[in-house]
PDB file of C-alpha atoms in Angstrom:
ATOM      1  CA  MET E 167     124.108  76.263  90.902  1.00 69.00           C
ATOM      2  CA  THR E 168     120.534  76.872  91.938  1.00 76.00           C
ATOM      3  CA  ASP E 169     117.580  76.835  89.557  1.00 81.00           C
ATOM      4  CA  ALA E 170     115.305  79.251  91.473  1.00 92.00           C
ATOM      5  CA  LEU E 171     115.562  82.632  93.148  1.00 97.00           C
ATOM      6  CA  PRO E 172     115.404  82.670  96.943  1.00 96.00           C
ATOM      7  CA  PRO E 173     111.974  83.618  98.344  1.00 96.00           C
ATOM      8  CA  GLY E 174     111.320  87.211  99.364  1.00 97.00           C
ATOM      9  CA  LEU E 175     113.172  88.979  96.567  1.00 98.00           C
ATOM     10  CA  ARG E 176     111.609  91.757  94.513  1.00 98.00           C
ATOM     11  CA  LEU E 177     112.298  92.673  90.915  1.00 98.00           C
ATOM     12  CA  ALA E 178     114.473  95.810  90.848  1.00 98.00           C
ATOM     13  CA  ARG E 179     114.977  96.190  87.088  1.00 98.00           C
ATOM     14  CA  THR E 180     115.165  94.358  83.778  1.00 98.00           C
ATOM     15  CA  THR E 181     117.531  94.985  80.883  1.00 98.00           C
ATOM     16  CA  PRO E 182     116.208  95.749  77.426  1.00 98.00           C
ATOM     17  CA  THR E 183     115.900  92.667  75.213  1.00 98.00           C
ATOM     18  CA  LEU E 184     119.352  91.641  73.996  1.00 98.00           C
ATOM     19  CA  ASP E 185     120.388  89.379  71.135  1.00 98.00           C
ATOM     20  CA  GLU E 186     123.568  87.990  69.605  1.00 98.00           C
ATOM     21  CA  ALA E 187     124.215  91.317  67.841  1.00 98.00           C
ATOM     22  CA  SER E 188     123.373  93.684  70.704  1.00 98.00           C
ATOM     23  CA  VAL E 189     124.807  91.830  73.704  1.00 98.00           C
ATOM     24  CA  PRO E 190     127.219  94.124  75.576  1.00 97.00           C
ATOM     25  CA  GLN E 191     130.790  92.849  75.331  1.00 97.00           C
ATOM     26  CA  GLY E 192     131.051  92.937  79.123  1.00 97.00           C
ATOM     27  CA  LEU E 193     128.573  90.047  79.404  1.00 98.00           C
ATOM     28  CA  LEU E 194     130.883  87.879  77.300  1.00 98.00           C
ATOM     29  CA  HIS E 195     133.723  88.270  79.814  1.00 97.00           C
ATOM     30  CA  ASP E 196     133.863  87.560  83.533  1.00 97.00           C
ATOM     31  CA  HIS E 197     131.853  90.030  85.580  1.00 97.00           C
ATOM     32  CA  ARG E 198     129.775  90.076  88.778  1.00 97.00           C
ATOM     33  CA  ILE E 199     126.541  91.573  89.965  1.00 97.00           C
ATOM     34  CA  ALA E 200     126.413  93.387  93.307  1.00 96.00           C
ATOM     35  CA  ALA E 201     126.702  91.507  96.585  1.00 96.00           C
ATOM     36  CA  ASP E 202     123.033  92.119  97.464  1.00 95.00           C
ATOM     37  CA  VAL E 203     121.545  91.384  94.032  1.00 98.00           C
ATOM     38  CA  TRP E 204     120.446  88.136  92.368  1.00 98.00           C
ATOM     39  CA  GLY E 205     120.167  87.836  88.591  1.00 98.00           C
ATOM     40  CA  ARG E 206     117.785  85.797  86.478  1.00 98.00           C
ATOM     41  CA  LEU E 207     118.699  85.285  82.833  1.00 98.00           C
ATOM     42  CA  ILE E 208     115.572  84.674  80.747  1.00 98.00           C
ATOM     43  CA  VAL E 209     115.911  83.493  77.149  1.00 98.00           C
ATOM     44  CA  SER E 210     112.900  83.873  74.857  1.00 98.00           C
ATOM     45  CA  THR E 211     114.400  82.379  71.678  1.00 98.00           C
ATOM     46  CA  GLY E 212     117.487  80.263  71.087  1.00 98.00           C
ATOM     47  CA  SER E 213     119.877  79.366  73.874  1.00 98.00           C
ATOM     48  CA  LEU E 214     123.164  80.405  75.427  1.00 98.00           C
ATOM     49  CA  GLN E 215     125.653  79.072  77.954  1.00 98.00           C
ATOM     50  CA  LEU E 216     125.951  80.603  81.413  1.00 98.00           C
ATOM     51  CA  VAL E 217     129.434  79.892  82.768  1.00 97.00           C
ATOM     52  CA  PHE E 218     130.334  80.363  86.435  1.00 96.00           C
ATOM     53  CA  SER E 219     134.023  81.216  86.603  1.00 93.00           C
ATOM     54  CA  GLY E 220     136.261  79.391  89.046  1.00 88.00           C
ATOM     55  CA  THR E 221     133.898  76.398  89.113  1.00 89.00           C
ATOM     56  CA  ASP E 222     133.003  73.582  86.763  1.00 84.00           C
ATOM     57  CA  ALA E 223     129.427  74.922  86.619  1.00 89.00           C
ATOM     58  CA  GLU E 224     128.050  75.663  83.171  1.00 94.00           C
ATOM     59  CA  GLN E 225     124.378  75.830  82.308  1.00 96.00           C
ATOM     60  CA  THR E 226     122.442  75.867  79.046  1.00 97.00           C
ATOM     61  CA  VAL E 227     119.832  78.613  79.339  1.00 98.00           C
ATOM     62  CA  ASP E 228     116.788  78.478  77.056  1.00 98.00           C
ATOM     63  CA  ALA E 229     113.099  79.361  77.152  1.00 97.00           C
ATOM     64  CA  ASP E 230     112.372  76.431  79.480  1.00 97.00           C
ATOM     65  CA  HIS E 231     115.392  76.850  81.750  1.00 97.00           C
ATOM     66  CA  PRO E 232     116.248  80.324  83.103  1.00 97.00           C
ATOM     67  CA  GLY E 233     119.700  80.971  84.511  1.00 97.00           C
ATOM     68  CA  ILE E 234     120.020  82.048  88.142  1.00 97.00           C
ATOM     69  CA  ILE E 235     123.039  84.186  89.039  1.00 97.00           C
ATOM     70  CA  PRO E 236     123.942  84.432  92.746  1.00 96.00           C
ATOM     71  CA  PRO E 237     125.288  87.693  94.192  1.00 97.00           C
ATOM     72  CA  ALA E 238     128.958  88.444  93.519  1.00 96.00           C
ATOM     73  CA  GLN E 239     129.488  85.156  91.602  1.00 95.00           C
ATOM     74  CA  PRO E 240     131.897  85.711  88.682  1.00 97.00           C
ATOM     75  CA  HIS E 241     130.251  84.592  85.446  1.00 97.00           C
ATOM     76  CA  HIS E 242     129.927  85.203  81.706  1.00 98.00           C
ATOM     77  CA  VAL E 243     127.750  84.082  78.825  1.00 98.00           C
ATOM     78  CA  VAL E 244     128.731  82.231  75.664  1.00 98.00           C
ATOM     79  CA  ILE E 245     126.582  82.884  72.615  1.00 98.00           C
ATOM     80  CA  ASP E 246     127.027  80.692  69.555  1.00 95.00           C
ATOM     81  CA  GLY E 247     123.873  81.358  67.565  1.00 97.00           C
ATOM     82  CA  PRO E 248     120.690  83.392  67.356  1.00 98.00           C
ATOM     83  CA  VAL E 249     119.312  84.223  70.808  1.00 98.00           C
ATOM     84  CA  SER E 250     117.013  86.755  72.463  1.00 98.00           C
ATOM     85  CA  PHE E 251     117.156  87.363  76.216  1.00 98.00           C
ATOM     86  CA  VAL E 252     116.809  89.736  79.159  1.00 98.00           C
ATOM     87  CA  VAL E 253     118.460  89.875  82.554  1.00 98.00           C
ATOM     88  CA  GLU E 254     116.344  90.578  85.609  1.00 98.00           C
ATOM     89  CA  PHE E 255     117.909  91.945  88.808  1.00 98.00           C
ATOM     90  CA  HIS E 256     116.247  91.068  92.130  1.00 98.00           C
ATOM     91  CA  ARG E 257     116.881  92.439  95.655  1.00 97.00           C
ATOM     92  CA  ALA E 258     115.672  91.606  99.128  1.00 91.00           C
TER      93      ALA E 258
END
């Protein structure tokens, strides 16, 4: 998977800060973002796994390594400890 957003995108919205206790259950199961939207998963403390379904791609996301989520790519997160993060949504 890519490690940067494509150029020319603008930030559309950001989720509230989530943690291991407040993460919506839907993020723990396969889901997709819209076909015209890119996601950036930004962890401020701890780490989590970003898993791209149907591929062998899995990425550790931490404060030094954001996770980039391409449009319509099925994915989910795996949380196995304390973590704090937001998801940004970017559009052309």
